[in-house]
Short mmCIF file of C-alpha atoms in Angstrom, two decimals:
data_model
loop_
_atom_site.label_atom_id
_atom_site.label_comp_id
_atom_site.label_asym_id
_atom_site.label_seq_id
_atom_site.Cartn_x
_atom_site.Cartn_y
_atom_site.Cartn_z
CA MET A 7 68.13 60.66 119.32
CA ARG A 8 68.30 59.41 123.41
CA ILE A 9 69.59 62.43 125.21
CA LEU A 10 70.37 61.96 128.87
CA HIS A 11 69.48 65.06 131.08
CA THR A 12 70.28 65.95 134.20
CA SER A 13 72.05 68.98 136.70
CA ASP A 14 72.87 70.94 139.25
CA TRP A 15 75.98 68.42 140.82
CA HIS A 16 76.73 71.20 142.72
CA LEU A 17 80.20 68.65 143.12
CA GLY A 18 81.67 69.80 146.70
CA ARG A 19 78.45 70.33 147.93
CA SER A 20 77.26 69.45 151.99
CA PHE A 21 74.36 68.64 154.09
CA HIS A 22 74.20 70.39 156.80
CA ARG A 23 78.00 69.76 157.37
CA VAL A 24 77.73 66.07 156.40
CA GLY A 25 79.97 65.51 152.73
CA LEU A 26 78.23 64.73 150.03
CA LEU A 27 81.64 63.72 147.57
CA GLU A 28 81.19 60.32 147.89
CA ALA A 29 77.64 59.77 147.56
CA GLN A 30 78.43 62.34 144.58
CA ALA A 31 80.66 60.36 143.13
CA ALA A 32 78.21 57.26 144.05
CA PHE A 33 75.77 59.17 141.38
CA LEU A 34 78.31 59.29 138.29
CA ASP A 35 79.19 55.55 138.58
CA HIS A 36 75.10 55.65 138.00
CA LEU A 37 75.02 58.12 135.78
CA VAL A 38 77.69 56.08 133.31
CA ALA A 39 76.68 52.91 134.14
CA THR A 40 73.16 54.58 132.85
CA VAL A 41 74.98 55.65 129.30
CA HIS A 42 75.33 51.97 128.56
CA GLU A 43 73.37 50.82 130.06
CA HIS A 44 70.74 52.81 127.99
CA ARG A 45 72.72 53.17 124.61
CA VAL A 46 72.60 57.10 124.90
CA ASP A 47 73.55 59.45 122.74
CA ALA A 48 74.21 62.25 123.70
CA VAL A 49 74.42 63.16 127.81
CA LEU A 50 73.21 67.20 128.73
CA VAL A 51 73.75 68.78 131.75
CA ALA A 52 72.16 72.21 132.66
CA GLY A 53 74.63 73.56 134.68
CA ASP A 54 76.13 74.03 138.30
CA VAL A 55 78.29 71.38 137.82
CA TYR A 56 79.86 72.44 140.97
CA ASP A 57 78.18 74.04 144.35
CA ARG A 58 81.12 77.45 143.73
CA ALA A 59 83.20 79.19 142.63
CA VAL A 60 85.87 78.28 143.53
CA PRO A 61 85.23 74.63 144.50
CA PRO A 62 87.72 71.68 146.85
CA LEU A 63 90.39 70.05 145.36
CA PRO A 64 88.80 66.64 145.37
CA ALA A 65 85.27 67.76 144.24
CA VAL A 66 87.49 68.98 140.54
CA GLU A 67 88.98 65.81 141.02
CA LEU A 68 85.75 64.21 140.87
CA PHE A 69 84.97 66.22 138.03
CA ASP A 70 87.82 65.28 136.24
CA THR A 71 87.27 61.82 137.01
CA ALA A 72 84.24 62.18 135.50
CA LEU A 73 85.06 63.36 131.97
CA HIS A 74 87.45 60.96 131.91
CA ARG A 75 84.76 57.71 132.07
CA LEU A 76 82.83 60.23 129.21
CA ALA A 77 84.91 60.72 127.09
CA GLU A 78 86.52 56.59 127.14
CA ALA A 79 82.30 55.88 126.62
CA GLY A 80 82.34 57.90 123.76
CA VAL A 81 79.25 59.18 123.91
CA PRO A 82 79.21 63.28 122.98
CA THR A 83 78.71 65.37 126.43
CA VAL A 84 77.44 68.60 126.61
CA MET A 85 77.75 70.75 129.68
CA ILE A 86 77.00 74.53 130.15
CA SER A 87 77.92 76.69 133.61
CA GLY A 88 75.31 77.29 136.13
CA ASN A 89 75.15 80.26 139.06
CA HIS A 90 76.80 78.46 140.87
CA ASP A 91 79.90 77.85 138.57
CA SER A 92 83.03 80.14 137.65
CA ALA A 93 82.21 79.99 133.92
CA ARG A 94 86.06 81.24 133.51
CA ARG A 95 87.19 78.38 135.40
CA LEU A 96 85.01 75.70 134.26
CA GLY A 97 85.44 76.44 130.19
CA VAL A 98 89.01 76.37 130.27
CA GLY A 99 90.88 73.53 128.19
CA ALA A 100 86.95 73.71 126.26
CA GLY A 101 88.97 74.26 123.25
CA LEU A 102 91.15 71.00 124.17
CA ILE A 103 88.41 68.61 125.44
CA GLU A 104 86.53 69.22 122.41
CA ARG A 105 88.45 66.93 121.23
CA ALA A 106 87.36 64.30 123.38
CA GLY A 107 83.80 64.38 123.03
CA ILE A 108 83.17 66.63 125.97
CA HIS A 109 81.22 69.65 125.16
CA LEU A 110 81.93 73.06 127.39
CA ARG A 111 79.87 75.92 126.56
CA THR A 112 80.55 78.21 129.28
CA ASP A 113 80.67 81.64 127.14
CA PRO A 114 77.72 83.65 125.71
CA ALA A 115 79.86 84.47 122.51
CA GLY A 116 79.67 81.30 121.09
CA ILE A 117 75.77 80.64 121.95
CA GLY A 118 74.59 80.81 118.39
CA THR A 119 77.12 77.76 117.97
CA PRO A 120 75.71 74.85 118.21
CA VAL A 121 77.27 71.23 118.64
CA VAL A 122 76.40 68.87 116.00
CA LEU A 123 74.88 65.33 116.57
CA ALA A 124 73.53 63.43 113.34
CA ASP A 125 72.03 60.06 113.66
CA ALA A 126 69.89 57.79 111.22
CA HIS A 127 67.66 60.78 110.72
CA GLY A 128 69.82 63.98 110.43
CA ASP A 129 71.58 65.81 112.36
CA VAL A 130 71.11 66.95 115.71
CA ALA A 131 71.58 70.88 116.95
CA LEU A 132 72.52 71.30 120.54
CA TYR A 133 72.88 75.15 121.96
CA GLY A 134 74.69 75.48 125.12
CA LEU A 135 73.25 79.00 127.15
CA PRO A 136 74.91 78.93 130.12
CA TYR A 137 73.68 81.13 133.32
CA LEU A 138 73.33 84.72 132.10
CA GLU A 139 73.58 87.42 134.39
CA PRO A 140 71.75 90.37 133.15
CA ALA A 141 74.05 92.88 134.19
CA LEU A 142 76.98 91.01 132.77
CA VAL A 143 76.20 90.33 129.46
CA ARG A 144 73.19 92.28 128.04
CA GLU A 145 75.06 94.77 125.97
CA GLN A 146 77.01 91.70 123.99
CA LEU A 147 73.61 89.94 123.42
CA GLY A 148 72.29 93.46 122.42
CA ALA A 149 69.55 93.25 124.84
CA ALA A 150 66.91 95.97 124.94
CA LYS A 151 66.63 95.89 128.19
CA GLY A 152 68.54 94.60 131.70
CA GLY A 153 66.32 91.72 133.19
CA HIS A 154 66.37 87.83 132.82
CA GLU A 155 63.26 87.48 129.50
CA ALA A 156 65.23 90.16 127.78
CA VAL A 157 69.11 88.64 128.14
CA LEU A 158 67.68 84.97 127.25
CA ALA A 159 64.98 86.49 124.73
CA ALA A 160 68.11 87.42 122.95
CA ALA A 161 70.29 84.14 123.27
CA MET A 162 66.93 82.73 121.51
CA ASP A 163 67.43 84.83 118.81
CA ARG A 164 70.87 83.90 118.45
CA VAL A 165 70.07 80.01 118.32
CA ARG A 166 66.67 81.02 116.11
CA ALA A 167 68.72 82.70 113.08
CA ASP A 168 71.70 79.91 113.22
CA LEU A 169 69.28 76.69 112.85
CA ALA A 170 67.38 79.39 110.21
CA ASP A 171 70.39 78.93 108.56
CA ARG A 172 70.83 74.66 108.59
CA PRO A 173 69.00 72.43 106.35
CA ALA A 174 65.26 72.17 106.94
CA GLY A 175 64.40 68.85 108.88
CA THR A 176 67.47 69.84 111.52
CA ARG A 177 66.39 69.81 114.85
CA SER A 178 67.24 71.75 118.11
CA VAL A 179 67.55 71.09 121.84
CA VAL A 180 68.98 73.69 124.24
CA LEU A 181 70.51 73.70 127.53
CA ALA A 182 69.80 76.72 130.04
CA HIS A 183 69.89 77.07 133.04
CA ALA A 184 67.13 79.70 134.07
CA PHE A 185 64.31 79.66 136.72
CA VAL A 186 60.90 79.60 134.27
CA ALA A 187 57.97 80.50 134.77
CA GLY A 188 55.98 77.26 136.40
CA GLY A 189 58.94 75.97 138.01
CA ASP A 190 59.22 74.79 141.70
CA PRO A 191 61.69 75.54 144.04
CA SER A 192 63.37 74.30 146.97
CA ASP A 193 65.06 76.09 149.92
CA SER A 194 68.25 74.69 148.30
CA GLU A 195 69.12 76.92 144.77
CA ARG A 196 70.62 80.78 145.50
CA ASP A 197 68.10 83.46 144.49
CA ILE A 198 68.53 84.82 141.09
CA THR A 199 65.56 87.67 141.30
CA VAL A 200 65.92 90.44 139.40
CA GLY A 201 64.11 93.41 139.38
CA GLY A 202 61.56 91.33 141.44
CA VAL A 203 60.72 89.65 139.19
CA ALA A 204 61.45 85.68 139.89
CA ALA A 205 61.34 83.90 136.39
CA VAL A 206 60.48 84.06 132.74
CA PRO A 207 57.88 82.47 130.64
CA ALA A 208 58.12 79.68 128.92
CA GLY A 209 57.78 81.25 125.63
CA VAL A 210 61.02 82.63 125.20
CA PHE A 211 62.26 78.99 124.24
CA ASP A 212 59.86 78.39 120.97
CA GLY A 213 61.21 77.17 118.20
CA VAL A 214 63.20 74.64 119.31
CA ASP A 215 62.44 70.33 119.97
CA TYR A 216 63.77 70.03 123.29
CA VAL A 217 64.90 72.44 125.79
CA ALA A 218 66.89 70.78 128.82
CA LEU A 219 66.16 73.40 131.88
CA GLY A 220 68.97 73.30 135.12
CA HIS A 221 68.55 75.40 138.75
CA LEU A 222 65.46 74.72 140.19
CA HIS A 223 66.20 71.32 142.65
CA GLY A 224 63.33 69.30 141.30
CA SER A 225 62.34 67.71 138.58
CA GLN A 226 59.38 68.83 137.16
CA THR A 227 57.48 69.21 133.13
CA LEU A 228 56.53 72.07 132.50
CA THR A 229 55.68 70.96 128.99
CA PRO A 230 56.37 67.93 126.88
CA ARG A 231 59.20 69.79 125.16
CA VAL A 232 60.22 71.87 128.38
CA ARG A 233 61.58 70.43 131.60
CA TYR A 234 63.74 70.15 134.69
CA SER A 235 66.05 67.74 135.59
CA GLY A 236 66.83 68.27 139.45
CA SER A 237 69.90 67.66 141.30
CA PRO A 238 70.88 64.34 141.33
CA LEU A 239 71.23 64.60 145.68
CA ALA A 240 68.81 66.24 148.14
CA TYR A 241 70.77 69.66 148.62
CA SER A 242 67.98 71.13 151.54
CA PHE A 243 64.66 68.88 153.48
CA SER A 244 62.28 71.11 151.55
CA GLU A 245 63.39 68.41 149.11
CA ALA A 246 62.69 65.30 151.17
CA ASP A 247 59.63 64.54 149.37
CA HIS A 248 61.68 64.61 145.83
CA ARG A 249 62.18 61.61 144.21
CA LYS A 250 65.76 62.25 142.46
CA THR A 251 66.09 61.27 138.55
CA MET A 252 67.77 61.25 135.14
CA TRP A 253 65.19 62.54 132.07
CA LEU A 254 66.29 59.86 129.86
CA VAL A 255 64.13 61.44 126.29
CA ASP A 256 64.12 59.83 122.59
CA LEU A 257 63.51 62.99 120.19
CA ASP A 258 61.95 60.97 116.69
CA ALA A 259 62.69 62.05 113.48
CA ASP A 260 60.65 65.52 113.19
CA GLY A 261 62.36 66.38 116.66
CA ALA A 262 58.59 65.64 118.57
CA VAL A 263 59.51 63.61 122.30
CA ALA A 264 59.38 60.46 121.44
CA THR A 265 59.21 59.02 124.82
CA ALA A 266 60.82 61.22 128.56
CA GLU A 267 61.49 58.76 131.23
CA ARG A 268 62.86 59.32 134.62
CA LEU A 269 65.39 56.95 135.23
CA ASP A 270 66.01 56.91 139.16
CA CYS A 271 69.24 58.41 141.12
CA PRO A 272 70.94 56.40 143.93
CA VAL A 273 69.93 57.72 147.19
CA PRO A 274 72.45 57.93 149.67
CA ARG A 275 70.36 57.85 152.79
CA PRO A 276 66.16 59.57 152.76
CA LEU A 277 65.14 61.97 153.91
CA ALA A 278 63.24 63.51 157.10
CA ARG A 279 60.76 66.55 158.87
CA ILE A 280 59.59 65.62 161.69
CA ARG A 281 57.23 67.80 163.92
CA GLY A 282 55.52 67.66 167.37
CA ARG A 283 56.48 67.41 170.57
CA LEU A 284 60.06 65.78 171.80
CA ASP A 285 58.77 63.40 174.29
CA ASP A 286 55.82 62.14 171.37
CA LEU A 287 58.46 62.10 168.64
CA LEU A 288 60.64 59.88 170.72
CA ALA A 289 57.60 57.08 171.53
CA ASP A 290 55.19 57.56 168.49
CA PRO A 291 56.07 53.89 166.69
CA ALA A 292 55.02 55.42 163.02
CA LEU A 293 58.47 57.62 162.78
CA ALA A 294 60.30 53.98 162.83
CA PRO A 295 60.59 54.42 159.27
CA HIS A 296 62.70 57.24 159.84
CA GLU A 297 65.22 56.09 162.66
CA GLN A 298 67.66 55.49 159.91
CA SER A 299 67.53 58.84 157.90
CA TRP A 300 68.79 62.62 158.04
CA VAL A 301 66.06 64.28 159.77
CA GLU A 302 64.66 67.65 160.70
CA ALA A 303 63.04 68.09 164.07
CA THR A 304 61.07 70.51 164.02
CA LEU A 305 59.51 70.72 167.77
CA THR A 306 56.62 72.27 169.10
CA ASP A 307 56.81 72.19 172.95
CA PRO A 308 55.78 74.93 174.52
CA VAL A 309 58.78 75.08 176.34
CA ARG A 310 62.67 74.32 175.08
CA PRO A 311 63.35 71.14 176.29
CA ALA A 312 66.83 69.86 178.37
CA ASP A 313 69.27 68.76 175.90
CA PRO A 314 66.66 68.37 172.86
CA MET A 315 69.17 67.38 170.29
CA ALA A 316 70.96 64.14 172.47
CA ARG A 317 67.59 62.79 173.25
CA LEU A 318 67.30 62.92 169.36
CA THR A 319 69.69 61.11 168.10
CA GLU A 320 69.03 58.02 170.77
CA ARG A 321 66.48 57.36 169.17
CA PHE A 322 67.31 59.56 165.41
CA PRO A 323 71.07 59.42 165.05
CA HIS A 324 71.40 61.05 161.83
CA THR A 325 69.81 63.99 162.84
CA LEU A 326 70.75 66.99 161.83
CA ASN A 327 68.13 70.43 161.99
CA LEU A 328 66.67 71.06 164.94
CA VAL A 329 63.84 74.03 164.76
CA PHE A 330 61.85 75.26 168.07
CA ASP A 331 58.39 76.52 166.96
CA PRO A 332 56.25 76.25 170.31
CA GLU A 333 52.86 76.08 169.88
CA ARG A 334 51.58 79.79 170.45
CA THR A 335 48.59 81.82 168.03
CA ASP A 336 49.55 83.66 164.89
CA GLY A 337 49.38 86.62 167.48
CA ASP A 338 51.29 85.89 170.12
CA PRO A 339 53.87 88.70 169.94
CA GLY A 340 56.92 85.57 171.17
CA ALA A 341 56.63 84.50 168.51
CA SER A 342 60.24 83.70 166.79
CA TYR A 343 62.27 85.33 164.71
CA ALA A 344 62.37 82.62 162.52
CA GLN A 345 59.53 81.86 161.65
CA ARG A 346 57.81 85.55 160.87
CA LEU A 347 60.67 85.39 157.90
CA ARG A 348 59.80 81.71 156.78
CA ASP A 349 59.06 82.04 153.09
CA ARG A 350 59.88 85.24 153.04
CA SER A 351 62.32 86.86 151.02
CA ASP A 352 65.79 88.73 151.24
CA GLN A 353 63.56 92.04 149.13
CA GLN A 354 60.11 92.14 151.37
CA ILE A 355 61.83 91.34 154.99
CA ALA A 356 63.84 94.96 153.68
CA GLU A 357 60.31 96.02 152.37
CA ASP A 358 58.75 95.47 156.15
CA PHE A 359 61.57 96.51 157.58
CA VAL A 360 61.15 99.77 156.04
CA ALA A 361 57.41 100.19 157.07
CA HIS A 362 58.22 98.89 160.92
CA VAL A 363 60.16 101.77 161.44
CA ARG A 364 57.83 104.12 159.23
CA GLY A 365 55.02 103.12 161.94
CA GLY A 366 53.61 100.95 159.06
CA THR A 367 53.83 102.94 156.09
CA GLY A 368 55.22 100.77 152.62
CA LEU A 369 56.43 101.26 150.01
CA ASP A 370 55.20 103.31 146.80
CA GLY A 371 56.72 102.15 143.17
CA ALA A 372 59.46 104.10 143.06
CA GLU A 373 60.96 103.68 146.46
CA ARG A 374 59.97 99.95 145.25
CA ALA A 375 62.54 100.48 142.73
CA VAL A 376 65.12 101.54 144.91
CA LEU A 377 65.19 99.08 146.76
CA TYR A 378 64.92 96.09 144.24
CA GLY A 379 68.04 98.07 142.02
CA ALA A 380 69.83 97.99 145.65
CA PHE A 381 69.70 94.07 145.47
CA ASP A 382 70.47 93.47 142.41
CA ASP A 383 73.03 95.66 142.75
CA VAL A 384 74.56 93.57 145.35
CA ARG A 385 74.25 90.58 143.06
CA VAL A 386 75.72 91.85 140.09
CA ASP A 387 78.48 93.08 142.02
CA ALA A 388 79.45 89.33 143.87
CA ALA A 389 78.87 88.13 140.28
CA GLU A 390 81.54 90.75 138.67
CA ARG A 391 83.92 89.47 141.45
CA GLU A 392 83.52 85.83 140.41
CA VAL A 393 84.28 86.65 137.01
CA GLY A 394 87.22 88.66 138.20
CA ARG A 395 89.47 85.75 141.16
#
């Protein structure tokens, strides 16, 4: 069976105030064309269809058009909700839409009920695991604890139990939206850390033939059977070096991944991160290939130059982000606040603040647990409010 694995469309998202709806429409054109060209048997969308719980109307219209085109292609499509989606909104009309071959899996109650497709070698059971906010689904899934690993393990127990009751030789695919250990994050994903634990082990998904992951925006292979497709477009400059693709995966008669090919997505405009003193950036001939790119420029001038953005856009008209990182020694007290916070999580920043006001004394284990719990409570409260909208 040939499956096309994609995720993290984030319909309605902008890139540094530049609307991406036209680029997202071009990607969906490419997706439908790929389905026809490669004779795909099933399309998998592993969450974050939209960028926010209440998407703008043009994004909803684009999604509606995509559903109609996939239905007209006659190729079954399985989608799950991600942490950016409103599961309830995305799942409205799922029963009716399913008659057209579009299978929306947004309700944790349906985790153990697969979409069953067949080919010349028999059945393939496709299980959709929507994003599982631990505090909201732990009791429903019967998880012993409240972390991501516990709820995903409980969900996979349901998958394996259902699979065990199916005919021998039934192949299996799981769609999941999670941060799995070994994955490489970027700046554009929303943090789903719980209790300071950022990732779940890939072994949670043991017992199935292929795992189509969403959430991380870089295409990556954790094991031959566990892969992230990544987002089809770049949503932060941290993705400047990403090759944006979808996975075209062939499962053989035994469920093994016979082939896995990365198919490139359309690039609306390349990304470039340039760094140096302003005068050097404006004069360096090696930067000529970036003159039509979306540019993030980091200026290292010891003193902030006059009109830097206006001067940069004369050569790089699509400069979107300007960062100042003056040339200083690491111990220089003049180092920027942004520089000191770079690559640090909210929890790490809070811990540093506590240590600062205590005169250098950090948190003990119990205090750190309280702080982590507070961050988790804020995130869960936000998730509950989105569910209740």
